Short mmCIF file of C-alpha atoms and ligand atoms in Angstrom, two decimals:
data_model
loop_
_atom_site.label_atom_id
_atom_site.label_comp_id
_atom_site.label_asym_id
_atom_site.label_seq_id
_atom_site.Cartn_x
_atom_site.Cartn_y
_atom_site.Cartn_z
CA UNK A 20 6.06 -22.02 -15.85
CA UNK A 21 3.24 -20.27 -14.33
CA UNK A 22 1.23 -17.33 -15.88
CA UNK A 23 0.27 -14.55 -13.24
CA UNK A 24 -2.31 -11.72 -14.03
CA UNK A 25 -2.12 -8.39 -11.44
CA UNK A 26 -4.31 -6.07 -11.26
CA UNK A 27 -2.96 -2.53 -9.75
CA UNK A 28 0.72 -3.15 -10.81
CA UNK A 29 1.37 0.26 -11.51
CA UNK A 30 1.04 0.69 -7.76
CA UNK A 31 3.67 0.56 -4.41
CA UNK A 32 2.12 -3.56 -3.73
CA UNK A 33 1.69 -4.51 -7.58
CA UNK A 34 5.30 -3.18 -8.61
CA UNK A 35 7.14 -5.51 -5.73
CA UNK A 36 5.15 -8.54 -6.53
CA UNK A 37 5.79 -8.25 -10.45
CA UNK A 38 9.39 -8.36 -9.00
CA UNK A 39 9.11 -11.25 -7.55
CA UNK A 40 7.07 -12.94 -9.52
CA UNK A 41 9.84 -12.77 -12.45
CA UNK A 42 12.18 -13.98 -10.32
CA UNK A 43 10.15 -17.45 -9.43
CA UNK A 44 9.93 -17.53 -13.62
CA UNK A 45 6.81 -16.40 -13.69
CA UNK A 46 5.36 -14.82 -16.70
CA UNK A 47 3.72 -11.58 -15.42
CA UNK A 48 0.56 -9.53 -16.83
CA UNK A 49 -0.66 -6.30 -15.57
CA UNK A 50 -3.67 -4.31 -15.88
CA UNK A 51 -2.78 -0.32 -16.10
CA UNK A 52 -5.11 2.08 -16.76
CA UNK A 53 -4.36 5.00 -19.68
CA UNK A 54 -3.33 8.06 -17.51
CA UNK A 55 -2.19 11.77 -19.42
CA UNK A 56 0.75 11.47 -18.01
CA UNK A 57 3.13 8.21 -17.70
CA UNK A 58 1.93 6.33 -14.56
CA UNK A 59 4.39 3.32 -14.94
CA UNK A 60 7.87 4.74 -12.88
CA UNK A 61 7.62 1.99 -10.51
CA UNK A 62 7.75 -0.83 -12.93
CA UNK A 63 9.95 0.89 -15.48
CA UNK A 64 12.81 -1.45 -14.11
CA UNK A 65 11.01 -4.05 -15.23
CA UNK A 66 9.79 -3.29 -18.24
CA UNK A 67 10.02 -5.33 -21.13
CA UNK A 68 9.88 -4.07 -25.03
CA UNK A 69 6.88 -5.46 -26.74
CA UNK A 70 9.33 -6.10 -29.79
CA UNK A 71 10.94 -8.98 -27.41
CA UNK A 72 10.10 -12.46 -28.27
CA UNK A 73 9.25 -14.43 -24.95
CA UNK A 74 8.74 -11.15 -23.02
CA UNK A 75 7.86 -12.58 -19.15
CA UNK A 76 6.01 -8.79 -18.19
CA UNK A 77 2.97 -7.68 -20.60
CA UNK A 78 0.80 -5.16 -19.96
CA UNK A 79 -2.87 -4.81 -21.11
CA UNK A 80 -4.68 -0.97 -20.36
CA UNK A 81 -7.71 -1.93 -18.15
CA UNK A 82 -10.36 -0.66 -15.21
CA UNK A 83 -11.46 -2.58 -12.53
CA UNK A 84 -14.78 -0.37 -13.00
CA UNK A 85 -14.87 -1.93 -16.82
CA UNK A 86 -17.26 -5.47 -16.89
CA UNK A 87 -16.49 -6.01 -20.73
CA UNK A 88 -12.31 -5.61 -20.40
CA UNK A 89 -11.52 -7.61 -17.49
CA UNK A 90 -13.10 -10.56 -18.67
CA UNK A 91 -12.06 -10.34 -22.24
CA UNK A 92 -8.32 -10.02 -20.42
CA UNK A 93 -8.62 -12.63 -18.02
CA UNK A 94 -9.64 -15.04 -21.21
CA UNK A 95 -6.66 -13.71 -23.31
CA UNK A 96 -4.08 -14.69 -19.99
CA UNK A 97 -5.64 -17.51 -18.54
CA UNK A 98 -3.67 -16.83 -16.02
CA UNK A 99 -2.50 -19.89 -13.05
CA UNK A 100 -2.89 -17.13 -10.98
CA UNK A 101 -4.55 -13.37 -10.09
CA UNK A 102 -3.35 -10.98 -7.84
CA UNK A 103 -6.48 -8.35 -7.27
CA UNK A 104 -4.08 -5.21 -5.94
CA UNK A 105 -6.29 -2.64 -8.05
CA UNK A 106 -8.08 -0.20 -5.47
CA UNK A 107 -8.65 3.53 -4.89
CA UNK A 108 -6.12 3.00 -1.93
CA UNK A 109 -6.46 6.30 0.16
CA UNK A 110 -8.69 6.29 3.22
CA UNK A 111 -9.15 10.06 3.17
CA UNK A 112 -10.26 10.02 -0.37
CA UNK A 113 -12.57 7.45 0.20
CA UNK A 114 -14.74 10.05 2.00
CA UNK A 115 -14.42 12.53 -1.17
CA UNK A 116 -15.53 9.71 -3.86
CA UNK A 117 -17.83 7.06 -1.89
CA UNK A 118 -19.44 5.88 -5.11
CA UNK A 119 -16.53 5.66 -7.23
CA UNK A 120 -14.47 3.58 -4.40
CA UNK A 121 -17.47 0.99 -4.29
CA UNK A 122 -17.59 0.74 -8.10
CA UNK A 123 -13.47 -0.21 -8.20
CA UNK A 124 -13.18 -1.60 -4.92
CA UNK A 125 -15.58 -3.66 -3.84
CA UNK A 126 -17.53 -4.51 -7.33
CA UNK A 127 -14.34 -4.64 -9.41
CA UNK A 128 -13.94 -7.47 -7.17
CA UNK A 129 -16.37 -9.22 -7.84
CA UNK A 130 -15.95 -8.69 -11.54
CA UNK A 131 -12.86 -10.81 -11.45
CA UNK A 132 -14.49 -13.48 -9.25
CA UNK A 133 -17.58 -13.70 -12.09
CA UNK A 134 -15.01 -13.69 -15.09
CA UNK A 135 -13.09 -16.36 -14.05
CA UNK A 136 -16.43 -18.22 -12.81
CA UNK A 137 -17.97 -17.72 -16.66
CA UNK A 138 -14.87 -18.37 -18.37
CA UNK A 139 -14.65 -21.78 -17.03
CA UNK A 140 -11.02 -21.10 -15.08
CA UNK A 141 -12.26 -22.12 -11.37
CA UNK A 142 -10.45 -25.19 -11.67
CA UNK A 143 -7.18 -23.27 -13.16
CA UNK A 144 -7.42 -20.06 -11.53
CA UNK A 145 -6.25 -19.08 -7.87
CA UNK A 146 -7.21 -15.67 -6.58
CA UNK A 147 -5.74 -13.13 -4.28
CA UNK A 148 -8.00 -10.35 -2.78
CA UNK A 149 -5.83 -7.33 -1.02
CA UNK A 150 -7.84 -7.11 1.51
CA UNK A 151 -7.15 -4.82 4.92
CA UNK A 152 -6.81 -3.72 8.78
CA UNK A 153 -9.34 -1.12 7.88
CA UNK A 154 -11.59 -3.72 7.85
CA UNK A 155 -11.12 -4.15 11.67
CA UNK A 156 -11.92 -0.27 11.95
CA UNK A 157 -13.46 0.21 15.64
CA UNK A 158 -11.29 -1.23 18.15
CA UNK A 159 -13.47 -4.78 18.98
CA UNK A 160 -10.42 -6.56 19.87
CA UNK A 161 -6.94 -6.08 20.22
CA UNK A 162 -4.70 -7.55 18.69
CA UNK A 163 -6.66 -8.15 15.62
CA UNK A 164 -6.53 -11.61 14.14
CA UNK A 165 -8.86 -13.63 12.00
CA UNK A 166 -11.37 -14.04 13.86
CA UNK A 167 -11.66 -10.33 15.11
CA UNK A 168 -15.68 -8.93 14.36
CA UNK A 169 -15.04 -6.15 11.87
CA UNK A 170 -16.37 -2.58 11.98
CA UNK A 171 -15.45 -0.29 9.32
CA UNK A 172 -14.65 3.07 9.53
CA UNK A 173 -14.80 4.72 5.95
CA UNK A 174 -16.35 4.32 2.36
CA UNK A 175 -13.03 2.38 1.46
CA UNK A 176 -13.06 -0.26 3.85
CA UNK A 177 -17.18 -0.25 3.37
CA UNK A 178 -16.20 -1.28 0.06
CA UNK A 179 -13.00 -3.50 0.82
CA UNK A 180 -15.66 -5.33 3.04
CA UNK A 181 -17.93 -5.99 0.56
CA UNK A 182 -14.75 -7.53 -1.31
CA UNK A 183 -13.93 -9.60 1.26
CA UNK A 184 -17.12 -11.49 2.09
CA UNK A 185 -18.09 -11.82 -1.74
CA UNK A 186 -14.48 -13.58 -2.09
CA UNK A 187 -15.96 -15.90 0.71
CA UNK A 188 -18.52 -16.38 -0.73
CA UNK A 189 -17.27 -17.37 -4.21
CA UNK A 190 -14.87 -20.08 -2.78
CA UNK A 191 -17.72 -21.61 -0.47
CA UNK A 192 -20.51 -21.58 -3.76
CA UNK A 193 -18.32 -22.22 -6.37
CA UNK A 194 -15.71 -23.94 -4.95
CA UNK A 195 -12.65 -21.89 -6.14
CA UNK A 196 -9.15 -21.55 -5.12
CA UNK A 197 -9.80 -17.44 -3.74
CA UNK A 198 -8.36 -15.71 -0.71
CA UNK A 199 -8.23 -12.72 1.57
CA UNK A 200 -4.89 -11.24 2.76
CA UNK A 201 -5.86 -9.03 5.72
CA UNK A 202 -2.89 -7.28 5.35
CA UNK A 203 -1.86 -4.76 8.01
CA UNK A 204 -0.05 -1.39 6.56
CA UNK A 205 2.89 -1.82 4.77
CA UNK A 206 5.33 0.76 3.55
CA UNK A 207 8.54 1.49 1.24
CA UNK A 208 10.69 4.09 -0.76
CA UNK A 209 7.54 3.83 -2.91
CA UNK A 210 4.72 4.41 -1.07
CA UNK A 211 2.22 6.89 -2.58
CA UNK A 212 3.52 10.32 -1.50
CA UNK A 213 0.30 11.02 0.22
CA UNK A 214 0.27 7.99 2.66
CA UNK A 215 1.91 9.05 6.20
CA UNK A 216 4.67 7.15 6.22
CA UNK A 217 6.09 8.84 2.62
CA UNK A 218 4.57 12.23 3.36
CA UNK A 219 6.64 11.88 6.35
CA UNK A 220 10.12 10.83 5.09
CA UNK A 221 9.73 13.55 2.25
CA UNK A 222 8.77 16.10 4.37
CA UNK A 223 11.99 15.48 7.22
CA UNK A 224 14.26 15.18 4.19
CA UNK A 225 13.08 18.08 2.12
CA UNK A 226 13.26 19.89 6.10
CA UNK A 227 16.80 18.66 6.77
CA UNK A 228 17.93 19.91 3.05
CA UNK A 229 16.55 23.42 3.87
CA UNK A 230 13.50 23.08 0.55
CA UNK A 231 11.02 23.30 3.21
CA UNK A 232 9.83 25.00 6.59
CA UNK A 233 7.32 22.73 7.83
CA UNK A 234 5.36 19.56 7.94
CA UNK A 235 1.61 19.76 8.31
CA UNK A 236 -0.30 16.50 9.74
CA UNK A 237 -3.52 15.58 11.07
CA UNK A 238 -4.09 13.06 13.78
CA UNK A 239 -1.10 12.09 15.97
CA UNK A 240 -2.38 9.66 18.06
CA UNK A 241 -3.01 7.42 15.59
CA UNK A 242 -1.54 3.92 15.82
CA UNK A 243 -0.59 1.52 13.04
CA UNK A 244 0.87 -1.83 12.83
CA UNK A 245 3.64 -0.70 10.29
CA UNK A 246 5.29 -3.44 7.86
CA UNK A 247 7.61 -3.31 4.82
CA UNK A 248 5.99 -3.94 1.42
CA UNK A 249 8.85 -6.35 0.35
CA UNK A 250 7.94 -8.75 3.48
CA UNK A 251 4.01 -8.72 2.42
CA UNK A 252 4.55 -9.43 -1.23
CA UNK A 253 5.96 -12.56 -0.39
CA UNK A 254 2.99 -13.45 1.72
CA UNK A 255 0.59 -13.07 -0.62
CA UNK A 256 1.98 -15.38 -3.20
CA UNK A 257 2.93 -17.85 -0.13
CA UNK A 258 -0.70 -17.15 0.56
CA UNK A 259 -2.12 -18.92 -2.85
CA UNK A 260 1.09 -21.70 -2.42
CA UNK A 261 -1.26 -23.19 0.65
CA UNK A 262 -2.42 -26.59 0.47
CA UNK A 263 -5.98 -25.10 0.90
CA UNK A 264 -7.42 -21.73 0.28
CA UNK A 265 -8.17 -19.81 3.29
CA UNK A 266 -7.79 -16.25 4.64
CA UNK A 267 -4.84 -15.00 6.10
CA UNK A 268 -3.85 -11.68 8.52
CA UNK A 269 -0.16 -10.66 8.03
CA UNK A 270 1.16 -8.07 10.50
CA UNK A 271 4.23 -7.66 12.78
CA UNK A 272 2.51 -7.48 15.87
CA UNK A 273 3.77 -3.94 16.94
CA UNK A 274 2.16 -0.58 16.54
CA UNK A 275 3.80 2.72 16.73
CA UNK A 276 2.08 6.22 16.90
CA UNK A 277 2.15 8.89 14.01
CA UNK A 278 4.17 11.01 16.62
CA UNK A 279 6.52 8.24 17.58
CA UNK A 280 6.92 7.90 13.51
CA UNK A 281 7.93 11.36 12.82
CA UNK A 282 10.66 11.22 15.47
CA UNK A 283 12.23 8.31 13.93
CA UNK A 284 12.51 9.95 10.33
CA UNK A 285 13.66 13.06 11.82
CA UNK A 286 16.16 11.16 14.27
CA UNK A 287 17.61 9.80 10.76
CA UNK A 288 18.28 13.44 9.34
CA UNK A 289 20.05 14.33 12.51
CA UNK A 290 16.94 16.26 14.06
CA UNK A 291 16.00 15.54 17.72
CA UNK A 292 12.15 16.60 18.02
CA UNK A 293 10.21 17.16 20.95
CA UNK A 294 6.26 17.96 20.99
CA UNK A 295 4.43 20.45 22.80
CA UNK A 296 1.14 21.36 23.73
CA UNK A 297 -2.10 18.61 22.74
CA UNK A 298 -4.38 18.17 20.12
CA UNK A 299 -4.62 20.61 17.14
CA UNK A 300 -2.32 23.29 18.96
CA UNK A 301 0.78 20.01 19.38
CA UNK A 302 3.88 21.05 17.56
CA UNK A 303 6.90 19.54 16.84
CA UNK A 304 9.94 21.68 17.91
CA UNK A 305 13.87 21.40 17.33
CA UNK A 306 14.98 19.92 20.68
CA UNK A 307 18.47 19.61 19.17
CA UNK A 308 19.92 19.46 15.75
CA UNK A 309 23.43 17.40 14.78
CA UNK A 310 21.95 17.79 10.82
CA UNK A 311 25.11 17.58 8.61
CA UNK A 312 22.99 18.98 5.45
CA UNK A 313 21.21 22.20 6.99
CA UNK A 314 21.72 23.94 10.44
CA UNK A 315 18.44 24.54 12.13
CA UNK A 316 17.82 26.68 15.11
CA UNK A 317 16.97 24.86 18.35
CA UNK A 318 13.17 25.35 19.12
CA UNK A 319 12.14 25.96 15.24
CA UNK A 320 8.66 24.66 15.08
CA UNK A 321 8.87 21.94 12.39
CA UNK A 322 6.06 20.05 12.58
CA UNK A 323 2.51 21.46 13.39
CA UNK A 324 -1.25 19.55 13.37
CA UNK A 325 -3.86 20.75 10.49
CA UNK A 326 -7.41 19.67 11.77
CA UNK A 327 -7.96 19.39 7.05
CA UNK A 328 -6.35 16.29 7.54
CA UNK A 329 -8.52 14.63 10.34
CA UNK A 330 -10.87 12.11 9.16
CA UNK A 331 -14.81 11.72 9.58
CA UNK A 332 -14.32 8.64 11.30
CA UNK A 333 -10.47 7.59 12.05
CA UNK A 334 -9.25 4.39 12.98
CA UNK A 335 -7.25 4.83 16.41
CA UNK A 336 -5.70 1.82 16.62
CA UNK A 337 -4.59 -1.52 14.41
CA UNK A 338 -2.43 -3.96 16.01
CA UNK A 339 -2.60 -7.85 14.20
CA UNK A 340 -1.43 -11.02 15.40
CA UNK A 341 0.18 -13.01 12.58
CA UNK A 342 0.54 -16.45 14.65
CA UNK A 343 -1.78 -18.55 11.63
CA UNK A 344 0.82 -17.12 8.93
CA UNK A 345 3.69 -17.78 10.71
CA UNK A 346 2.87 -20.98 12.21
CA UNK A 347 0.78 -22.21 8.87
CA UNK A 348 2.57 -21.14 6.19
CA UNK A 349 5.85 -20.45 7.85
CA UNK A 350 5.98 -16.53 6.97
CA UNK A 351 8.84 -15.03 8.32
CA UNK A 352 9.64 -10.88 8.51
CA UNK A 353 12.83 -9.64 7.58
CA UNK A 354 12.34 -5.92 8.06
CA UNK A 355 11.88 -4.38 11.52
CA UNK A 356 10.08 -0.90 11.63
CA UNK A 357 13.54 1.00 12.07
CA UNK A 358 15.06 -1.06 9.17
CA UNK A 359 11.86 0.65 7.15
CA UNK A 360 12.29 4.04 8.25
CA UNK A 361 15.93 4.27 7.63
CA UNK A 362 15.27 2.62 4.40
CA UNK A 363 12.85 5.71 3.06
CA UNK A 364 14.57 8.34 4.59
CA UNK A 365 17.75 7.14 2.86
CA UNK A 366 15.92 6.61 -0.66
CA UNK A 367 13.92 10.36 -0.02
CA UNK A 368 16.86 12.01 1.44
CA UNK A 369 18.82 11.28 -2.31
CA UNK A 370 15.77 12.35 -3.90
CA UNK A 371 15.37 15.37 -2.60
CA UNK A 372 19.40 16.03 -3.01
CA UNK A 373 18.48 15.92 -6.71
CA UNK A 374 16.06 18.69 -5.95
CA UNK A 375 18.78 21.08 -4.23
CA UNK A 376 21.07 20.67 -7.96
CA UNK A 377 18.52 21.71 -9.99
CA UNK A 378 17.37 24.17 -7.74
CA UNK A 379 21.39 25.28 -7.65
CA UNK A 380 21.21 24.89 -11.05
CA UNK A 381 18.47 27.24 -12.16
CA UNK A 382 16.77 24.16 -13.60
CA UNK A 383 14.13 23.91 -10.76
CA UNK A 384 12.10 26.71 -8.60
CA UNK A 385 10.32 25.10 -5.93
CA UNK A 386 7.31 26.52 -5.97
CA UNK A 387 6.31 25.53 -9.23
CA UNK A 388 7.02 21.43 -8.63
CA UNK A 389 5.38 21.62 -5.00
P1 LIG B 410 -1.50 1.85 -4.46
O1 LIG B 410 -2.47 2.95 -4.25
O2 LIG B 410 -0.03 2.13 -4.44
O3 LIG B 410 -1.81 1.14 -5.87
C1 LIG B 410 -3.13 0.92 -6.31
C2 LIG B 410 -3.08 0.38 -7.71
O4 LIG B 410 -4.43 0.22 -8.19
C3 LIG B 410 -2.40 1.32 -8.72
O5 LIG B 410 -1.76 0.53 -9.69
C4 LIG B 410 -3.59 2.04 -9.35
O6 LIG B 410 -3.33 2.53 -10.64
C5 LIG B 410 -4.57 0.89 -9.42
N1 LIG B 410 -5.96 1.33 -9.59
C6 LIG B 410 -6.66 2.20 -8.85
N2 LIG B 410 -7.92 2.32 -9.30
C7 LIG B 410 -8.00 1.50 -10.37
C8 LIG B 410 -9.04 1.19 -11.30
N3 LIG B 410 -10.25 1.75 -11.20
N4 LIG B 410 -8.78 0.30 -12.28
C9 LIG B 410 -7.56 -0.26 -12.40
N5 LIG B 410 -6.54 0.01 -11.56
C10 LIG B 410 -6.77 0.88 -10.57
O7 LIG B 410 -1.86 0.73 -3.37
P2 LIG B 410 -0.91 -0.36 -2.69
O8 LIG B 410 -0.01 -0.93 -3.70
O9 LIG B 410 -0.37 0.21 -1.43
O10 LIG B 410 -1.99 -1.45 -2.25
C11 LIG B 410 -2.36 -2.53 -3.10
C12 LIG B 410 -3.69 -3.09 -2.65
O11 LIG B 410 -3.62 -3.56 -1.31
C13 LIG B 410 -4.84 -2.08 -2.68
O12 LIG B 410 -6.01 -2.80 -3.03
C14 LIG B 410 -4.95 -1.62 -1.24
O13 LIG B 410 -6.25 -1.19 -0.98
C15 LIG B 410 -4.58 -2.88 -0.50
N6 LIG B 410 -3.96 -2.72 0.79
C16 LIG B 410 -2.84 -1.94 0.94
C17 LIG B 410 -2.20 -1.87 2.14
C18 LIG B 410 -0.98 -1.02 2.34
O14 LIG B 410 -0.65 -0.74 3.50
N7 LIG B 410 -0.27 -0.65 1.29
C19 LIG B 410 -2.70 -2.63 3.31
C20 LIG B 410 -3.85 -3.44 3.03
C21 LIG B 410 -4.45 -3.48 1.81
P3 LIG B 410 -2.60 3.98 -10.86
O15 LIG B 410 -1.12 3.72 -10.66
O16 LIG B 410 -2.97 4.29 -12.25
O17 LIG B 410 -3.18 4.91 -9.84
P1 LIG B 411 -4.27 4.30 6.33
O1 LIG B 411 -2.90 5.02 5.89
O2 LIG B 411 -5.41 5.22 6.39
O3 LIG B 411 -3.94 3.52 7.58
O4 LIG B 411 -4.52 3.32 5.08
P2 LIG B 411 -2.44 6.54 5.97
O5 LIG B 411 -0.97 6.48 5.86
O6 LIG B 411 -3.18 7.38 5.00
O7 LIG B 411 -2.88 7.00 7.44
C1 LIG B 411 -2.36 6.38 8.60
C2 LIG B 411 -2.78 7.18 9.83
O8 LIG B 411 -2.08 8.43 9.84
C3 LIG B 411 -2.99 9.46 10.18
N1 LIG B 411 -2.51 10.74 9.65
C4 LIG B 411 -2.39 11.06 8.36
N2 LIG B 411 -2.61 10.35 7.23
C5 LIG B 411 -2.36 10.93 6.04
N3 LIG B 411 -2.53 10.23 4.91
N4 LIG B 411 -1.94 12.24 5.94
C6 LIG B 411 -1.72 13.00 7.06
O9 LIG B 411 -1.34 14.16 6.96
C7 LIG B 411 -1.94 12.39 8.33
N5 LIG B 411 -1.80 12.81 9.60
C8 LIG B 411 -2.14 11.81 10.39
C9 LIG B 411 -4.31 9.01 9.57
O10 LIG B 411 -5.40 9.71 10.14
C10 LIG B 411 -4.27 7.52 9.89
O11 LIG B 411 -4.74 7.30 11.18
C11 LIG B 411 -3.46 2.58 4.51
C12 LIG B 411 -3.78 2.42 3.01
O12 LIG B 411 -2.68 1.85 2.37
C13 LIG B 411 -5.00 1.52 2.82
O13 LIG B 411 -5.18 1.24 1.43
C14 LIG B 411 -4.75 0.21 3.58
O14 LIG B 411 -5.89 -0.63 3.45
C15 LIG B 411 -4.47 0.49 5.04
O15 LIG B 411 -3.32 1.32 5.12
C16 LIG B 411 -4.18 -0.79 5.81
#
């Protein structure tokens, strides 16, 4: 059976692909990186006891910022395959730490490329690069497909650029088996809390169990082509499956505005909202309220616009055309947005119920945790 090697599988992509990966037979390694505090929660499920002969999931502590380890890993693995999910992830961020997301992003990239190019593997080793709809940045062309100029709008997708075209440039020099995955956003119960999707779902349950007041967001407007993780997982290993290697955007051809997003979690709580009022002063108000978990007054302002969360520059719009992946490879979706939303507001909505027992309970004061 095949060995895989995943960098970032700690994180919301990495965890559903080591998932997956078992289940083909796979023997699975992932880099993690030594945190103060256990960072593993989403792969827990998974885990395997290193006493276990035969264990199919290992994991190795690593940095994608660290030229001597990932080499001396890749060696150890020689893995059939590498899936390179590690990133600083956060657009916002990006802006805060410029220097460190080129270091992980874009040259961690390449340090996988050059190990596997020194250590002889380019005839063994297939590589995946998470690459990304940021890329596209500045509306050139809509919808966005692989051929669409890019024009990035950040430090991250500055760096995830330089990723891309050195990944290009490895498979046309070297001849290896290495691809991109534009992949457009992609969500699930366990998105990073501070994406908008989760921030979202948390906030509208944590507001329909009566732990919080009110949700504070930046830009509205925006648009995203929103997709479920579980759907692009699949795609990326489908992605190194192809008879030749090539580079692939994977979308679902809709996009849906932060605003429109926010109604549909609150709609799942039982909380109708209507917005008032345009650009920082919009708010979201009650319009009407069939909540079964926490009675709140028509015309409470639950949702209000904090300019802190506007970007430098902000991408206002991704939209991708999947046709090449669907017709090439024969990628099909099963999740529609709705099917996403319903699925984290269900999984956050039980969370946060935890949160009103031990609050009940004396076990828990809010303020504290938040
Ligand atoms: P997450 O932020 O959930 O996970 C990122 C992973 O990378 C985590 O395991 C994190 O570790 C790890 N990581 C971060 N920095 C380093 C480093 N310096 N060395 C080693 N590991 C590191 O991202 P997603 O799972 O959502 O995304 C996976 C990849 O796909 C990323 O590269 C992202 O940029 C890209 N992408 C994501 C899209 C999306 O919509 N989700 C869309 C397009 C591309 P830790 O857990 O310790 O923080
Ligand atoms: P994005 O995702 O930047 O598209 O990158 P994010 O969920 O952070 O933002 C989406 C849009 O929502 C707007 N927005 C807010 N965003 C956050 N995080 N917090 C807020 O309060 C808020 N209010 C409005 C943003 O301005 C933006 O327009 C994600 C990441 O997973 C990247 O790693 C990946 O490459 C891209 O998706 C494709």
């Amino acid at each position: 059976m095949k060995t895989a090697l995943v960098t970032g599988i700690t994180g919301q992509d990495g965890s559903y692909l080591a998932e997956f990966l078992l289940k083909k037979g796979y023997t699975v390694h992932g880099i993690k990186r030594r945190a103060s505090l256990f960072n593993t929660d989403r792969i827990d499920h998974l885990y395997q006891d290193p006493h276990v002969e035969n264990r199919k999931l290992i994991l190795h502590y690593g940095d994608m910022t660290d030229s001597m380890n990932l080499p001396r890993i890749i060696q150890e693995v020689q893995p059939d395959e590498i899936y390179n999910l590690a990133a600083m992830s956060h657009v916002h961020v990006s802006f805060e730490t410029p220097e460190y997301v080129a270091n992980a992003d874009g040259t961690g990239t390449l340090r996988i490329l050059e190990a596997v190019r020194l250590l002889n593997l380019v005839e063994k080793t297939k590589i995946y690069q998470a690459s990304t709809s940021e890329l596209y940045g500045k509306v050139q062309e809509i919808p966005q497909r692989e051929t669409t100029p890019f024009y990035p709008r950040s430090p991250y997708a500055v760096a995830k650029m330089y990723a891309y075209w050195i990944t290009v440039n490895y498979r046309e020099a070297y001849n290896m088996f290495a691809c991109n995955g534009i992949l457009f956003n992609h969500e699930s119960p366990v998105r990073g809390e501070t994406f908008v999707t989760r921030k979202i779902t948390r906030a509208a349950s944590k507001i329909a169990l009566g732990l919080q007041d009110k949700l504070f967001l930046g830009n509205l407007d925006a648009k995203r082509d929103w997709g479920h993780a579980k759907d692009y997982v699949k795609m990326m290993w489908m992605i190194l499956q192809a008879p030749e290697p090539e580079d692939w955007v994977i979308a679902t051809g809709k996009t849906t505005t932060v605003r429109d997003f926010v109604r549909m979690a609150f709609a799942c709580a039982g909380i109708e909202l209507e917005f008032k009022a345009v650009g920082v002063d919009e708010k979201g108000i009650v319009a009407s309220c069939s909540n079964p978990l926490y009675q709140i007054p028509i015309g409470t302002e639950v949702v209000a616009v904090d300019p802190r969360y506007f970007r430098p520059t902000e991408v206002d719009l991704l939209l991708g055309d999947p046709t090449k992946a669907e017709q090439k490879l024969g990628w099909k979706r099963e999740f529609e947005l709705q099917d996403l939303v319903n699925e984290m507001m269900e999984s956050d909505l039980k969370l946060m119920t935890k949160d009103v027992y031990l609050k009940d309970g004396g076990y828990k004061t809010m303020s504290y945790y938040e």
